[in-house]
Short mmCIF file of C-alpha atoms in Angstrom, two decimals:
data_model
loop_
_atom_site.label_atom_id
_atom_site.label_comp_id
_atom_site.label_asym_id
_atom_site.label_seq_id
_atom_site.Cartn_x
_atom_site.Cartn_y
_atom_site.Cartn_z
CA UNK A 1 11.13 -0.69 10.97
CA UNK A 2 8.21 0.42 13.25
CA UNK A 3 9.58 3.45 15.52
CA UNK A 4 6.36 3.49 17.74
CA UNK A 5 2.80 4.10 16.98
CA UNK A 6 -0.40 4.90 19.01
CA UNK A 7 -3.54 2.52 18.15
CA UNK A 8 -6.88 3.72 19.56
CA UNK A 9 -8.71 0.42 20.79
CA UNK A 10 -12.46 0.81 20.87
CA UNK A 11 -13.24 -1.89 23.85
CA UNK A 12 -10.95 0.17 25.58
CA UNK A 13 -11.67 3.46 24.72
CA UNK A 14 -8.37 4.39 25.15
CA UNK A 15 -4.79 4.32 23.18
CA UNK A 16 -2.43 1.21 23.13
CA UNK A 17 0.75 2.65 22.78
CA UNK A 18 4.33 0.73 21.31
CA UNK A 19 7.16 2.17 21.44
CA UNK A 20 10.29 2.37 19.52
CA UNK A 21 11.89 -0.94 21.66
CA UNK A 22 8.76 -2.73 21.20
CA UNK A 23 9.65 -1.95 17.34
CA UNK A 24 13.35 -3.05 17.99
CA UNK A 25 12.31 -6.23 19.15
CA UNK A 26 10.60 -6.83 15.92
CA UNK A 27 12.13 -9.13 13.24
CA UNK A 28 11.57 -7.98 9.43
CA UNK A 29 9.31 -11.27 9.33
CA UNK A 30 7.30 -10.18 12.32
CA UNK A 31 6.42 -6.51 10.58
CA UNK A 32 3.50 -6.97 8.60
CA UNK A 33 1.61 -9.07 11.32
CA UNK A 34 3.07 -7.30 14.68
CA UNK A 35 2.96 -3.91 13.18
CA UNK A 36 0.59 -3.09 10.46
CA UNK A 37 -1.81 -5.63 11.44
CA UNK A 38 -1.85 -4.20 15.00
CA UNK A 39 -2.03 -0.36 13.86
CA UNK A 40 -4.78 -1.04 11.12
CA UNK A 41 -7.26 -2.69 14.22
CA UNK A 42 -9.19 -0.25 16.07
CA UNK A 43 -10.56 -3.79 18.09
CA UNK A 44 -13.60 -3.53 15.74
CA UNK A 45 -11.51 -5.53 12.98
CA UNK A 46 -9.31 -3.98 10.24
CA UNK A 47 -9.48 -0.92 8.83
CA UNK A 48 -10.02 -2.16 5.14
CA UNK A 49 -10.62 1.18 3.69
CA UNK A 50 -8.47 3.29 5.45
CA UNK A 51 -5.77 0.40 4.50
CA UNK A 52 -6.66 1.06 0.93
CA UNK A 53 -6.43 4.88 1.24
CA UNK A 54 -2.99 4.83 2.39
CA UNK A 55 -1.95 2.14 -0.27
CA UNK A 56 -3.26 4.46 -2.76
CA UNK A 57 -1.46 7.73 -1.35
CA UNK A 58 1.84 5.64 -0.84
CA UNK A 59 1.57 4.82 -4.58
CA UNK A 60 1.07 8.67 -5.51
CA UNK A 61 4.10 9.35 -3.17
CA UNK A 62 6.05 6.41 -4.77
CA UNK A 63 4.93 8.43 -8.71
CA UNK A 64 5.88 11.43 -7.13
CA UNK A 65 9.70 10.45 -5.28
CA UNK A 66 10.42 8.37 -8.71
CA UNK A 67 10.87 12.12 -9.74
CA UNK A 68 13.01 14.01 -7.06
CA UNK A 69 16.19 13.37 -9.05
CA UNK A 70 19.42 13.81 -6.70
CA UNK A 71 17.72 13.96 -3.53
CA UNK A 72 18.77 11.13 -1.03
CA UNK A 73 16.83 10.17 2.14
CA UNK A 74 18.36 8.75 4.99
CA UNK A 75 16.57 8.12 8.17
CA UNK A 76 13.47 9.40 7.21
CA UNK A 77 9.97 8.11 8.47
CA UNK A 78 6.77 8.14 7.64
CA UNK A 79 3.54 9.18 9.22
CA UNK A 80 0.12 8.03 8.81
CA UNK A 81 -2.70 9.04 10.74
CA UNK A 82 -6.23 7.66 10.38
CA UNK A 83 -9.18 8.46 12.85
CA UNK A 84 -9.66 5.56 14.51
CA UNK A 85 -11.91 6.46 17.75
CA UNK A 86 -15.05 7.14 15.54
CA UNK A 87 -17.66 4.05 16.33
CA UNK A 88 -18.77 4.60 13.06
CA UNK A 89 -15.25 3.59 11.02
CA UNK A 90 -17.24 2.49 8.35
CA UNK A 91 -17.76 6.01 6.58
CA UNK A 92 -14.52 7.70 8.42
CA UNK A 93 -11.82 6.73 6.16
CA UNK A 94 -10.01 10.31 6.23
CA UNK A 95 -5.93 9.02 5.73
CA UNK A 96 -2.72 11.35 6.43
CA UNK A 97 0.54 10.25 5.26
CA UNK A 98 3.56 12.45 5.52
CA UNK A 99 7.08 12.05 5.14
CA UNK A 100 8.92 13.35 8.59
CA UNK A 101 12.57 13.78 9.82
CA UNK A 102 14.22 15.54 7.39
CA UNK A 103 17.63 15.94 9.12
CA UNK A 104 19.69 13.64 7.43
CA UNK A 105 18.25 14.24 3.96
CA UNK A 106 20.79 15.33 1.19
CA UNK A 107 19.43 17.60 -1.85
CA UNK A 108 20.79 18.30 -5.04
CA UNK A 109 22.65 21.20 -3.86
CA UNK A 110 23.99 19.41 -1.31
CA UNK A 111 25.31 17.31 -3.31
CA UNK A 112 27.04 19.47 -5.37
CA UNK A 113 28.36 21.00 -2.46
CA UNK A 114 30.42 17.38 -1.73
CA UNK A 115 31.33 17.09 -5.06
CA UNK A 116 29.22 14.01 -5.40
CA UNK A 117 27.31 13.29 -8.92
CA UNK A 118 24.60 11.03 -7.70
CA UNK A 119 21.54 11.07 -10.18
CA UNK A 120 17.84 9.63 -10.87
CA UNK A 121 15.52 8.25 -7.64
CA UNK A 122 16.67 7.15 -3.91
CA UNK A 123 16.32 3.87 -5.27
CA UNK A 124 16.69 2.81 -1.62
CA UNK A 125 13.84 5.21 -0.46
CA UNK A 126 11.60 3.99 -3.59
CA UNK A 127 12.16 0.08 -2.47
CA UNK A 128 10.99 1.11 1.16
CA UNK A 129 8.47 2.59 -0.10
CA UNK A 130 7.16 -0.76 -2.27
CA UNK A 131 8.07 -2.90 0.52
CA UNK A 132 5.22 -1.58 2.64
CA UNK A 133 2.78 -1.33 -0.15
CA UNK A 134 3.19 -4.67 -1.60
CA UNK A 135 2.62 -5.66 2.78
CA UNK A 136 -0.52 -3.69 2.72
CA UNK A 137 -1.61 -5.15 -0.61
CA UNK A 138 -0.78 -8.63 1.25
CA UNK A 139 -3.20 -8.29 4.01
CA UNK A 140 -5.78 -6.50 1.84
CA UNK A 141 -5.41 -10.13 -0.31
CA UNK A 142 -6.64 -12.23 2.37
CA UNK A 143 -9.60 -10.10 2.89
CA UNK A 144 -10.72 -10.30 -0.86
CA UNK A 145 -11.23 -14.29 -0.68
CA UNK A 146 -14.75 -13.48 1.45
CA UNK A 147 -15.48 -10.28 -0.29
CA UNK A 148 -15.15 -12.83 -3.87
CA UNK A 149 -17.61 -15.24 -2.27
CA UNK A 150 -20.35 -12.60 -1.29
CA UNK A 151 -19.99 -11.45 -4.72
CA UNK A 152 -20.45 -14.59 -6.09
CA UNK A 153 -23.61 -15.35 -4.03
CA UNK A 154 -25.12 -12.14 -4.68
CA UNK A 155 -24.64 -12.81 -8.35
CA UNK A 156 -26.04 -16.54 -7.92
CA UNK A 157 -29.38 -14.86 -6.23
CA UNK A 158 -29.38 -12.22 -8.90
CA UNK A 159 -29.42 -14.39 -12.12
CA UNK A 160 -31.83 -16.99 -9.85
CA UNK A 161 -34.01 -14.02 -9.48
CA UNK A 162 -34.00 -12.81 -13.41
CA UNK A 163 -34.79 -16.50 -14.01
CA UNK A 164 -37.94 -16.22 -12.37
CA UNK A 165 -39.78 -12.93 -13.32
#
């Protein structure tokens, strides 16, 4: 579920802002294209590599949480910042994920404390957690098509040009 987020839109020079009703409104089919696709765009066109980043931190985090054995999150969210008012968002790829909102969070002493005997991964956490990679990994898909074809060309002109020295 999006719970708001702040998008800094270049042509604008100024923040878009959505809030947590805009994220209410949202169906789960609606997610990846009215949320992530939205918060990647600065209105230059996607954020490719800062997309990547966070896939790759959200797959250490996912390594890391397949470890906390016991602990159970409920409610938590997630943060990710990117700087996205730099004109040149080519080089400025600097990523921040963070888990937030601990409150409801139950740890193995707490646990123990209600006599409960849950063990291994919030396996409910974890799926989150893959949910919005394999969504990130998704929309970084479509974007490898073109990047396959340049390749290809680039490779065509190369062997054209070892043909002919």
């Amino acid at each position: 579920r999006c719970c708001g987020m702040r998008v800094y839109w270049l042509p604008d020079k100024g923040f878009r802002v959505f809030d947590k009703f805009y994220g209410r409104s949202l169906q789960p089919s609606q997610f990846q294209d009215k949320c992530l696709r939205i918060y990647f765009d600065n209105g230059r066109g996607l954020r490719w590599k800062v997309m990547e980043t966070v896939v790759q931190k959200l797959q250490k985090l996912r390594k890391d949480a397949n470890k906390w054995d016991g602990f159970r999150f409920f409610s938590i969210s997630l943060l990710i910042v990117y700087e996205a008012h730099n004109e040149n968002h080519i080089e400025d790829n600097t990523v921040d994920v963070r888990l937030i909102d601990f409150a409801r969070t139950h740890t193995p002493l707490d646990i123990e404390e209600d006599n409960a005997d849950p063990k291994g991964s919030d396996y409910g956490f974890l799926h989150g957690l893959d949910s919005l990679i394999a969504m990130l990994k998704h929309i970084l898909a479509m974007r490898d098509p073109l990047k396959r074809k340049k390749k290809k060309k680039q490779k065509q002109k190369q062997s054209v040009e070892l043909e002919f020295k």
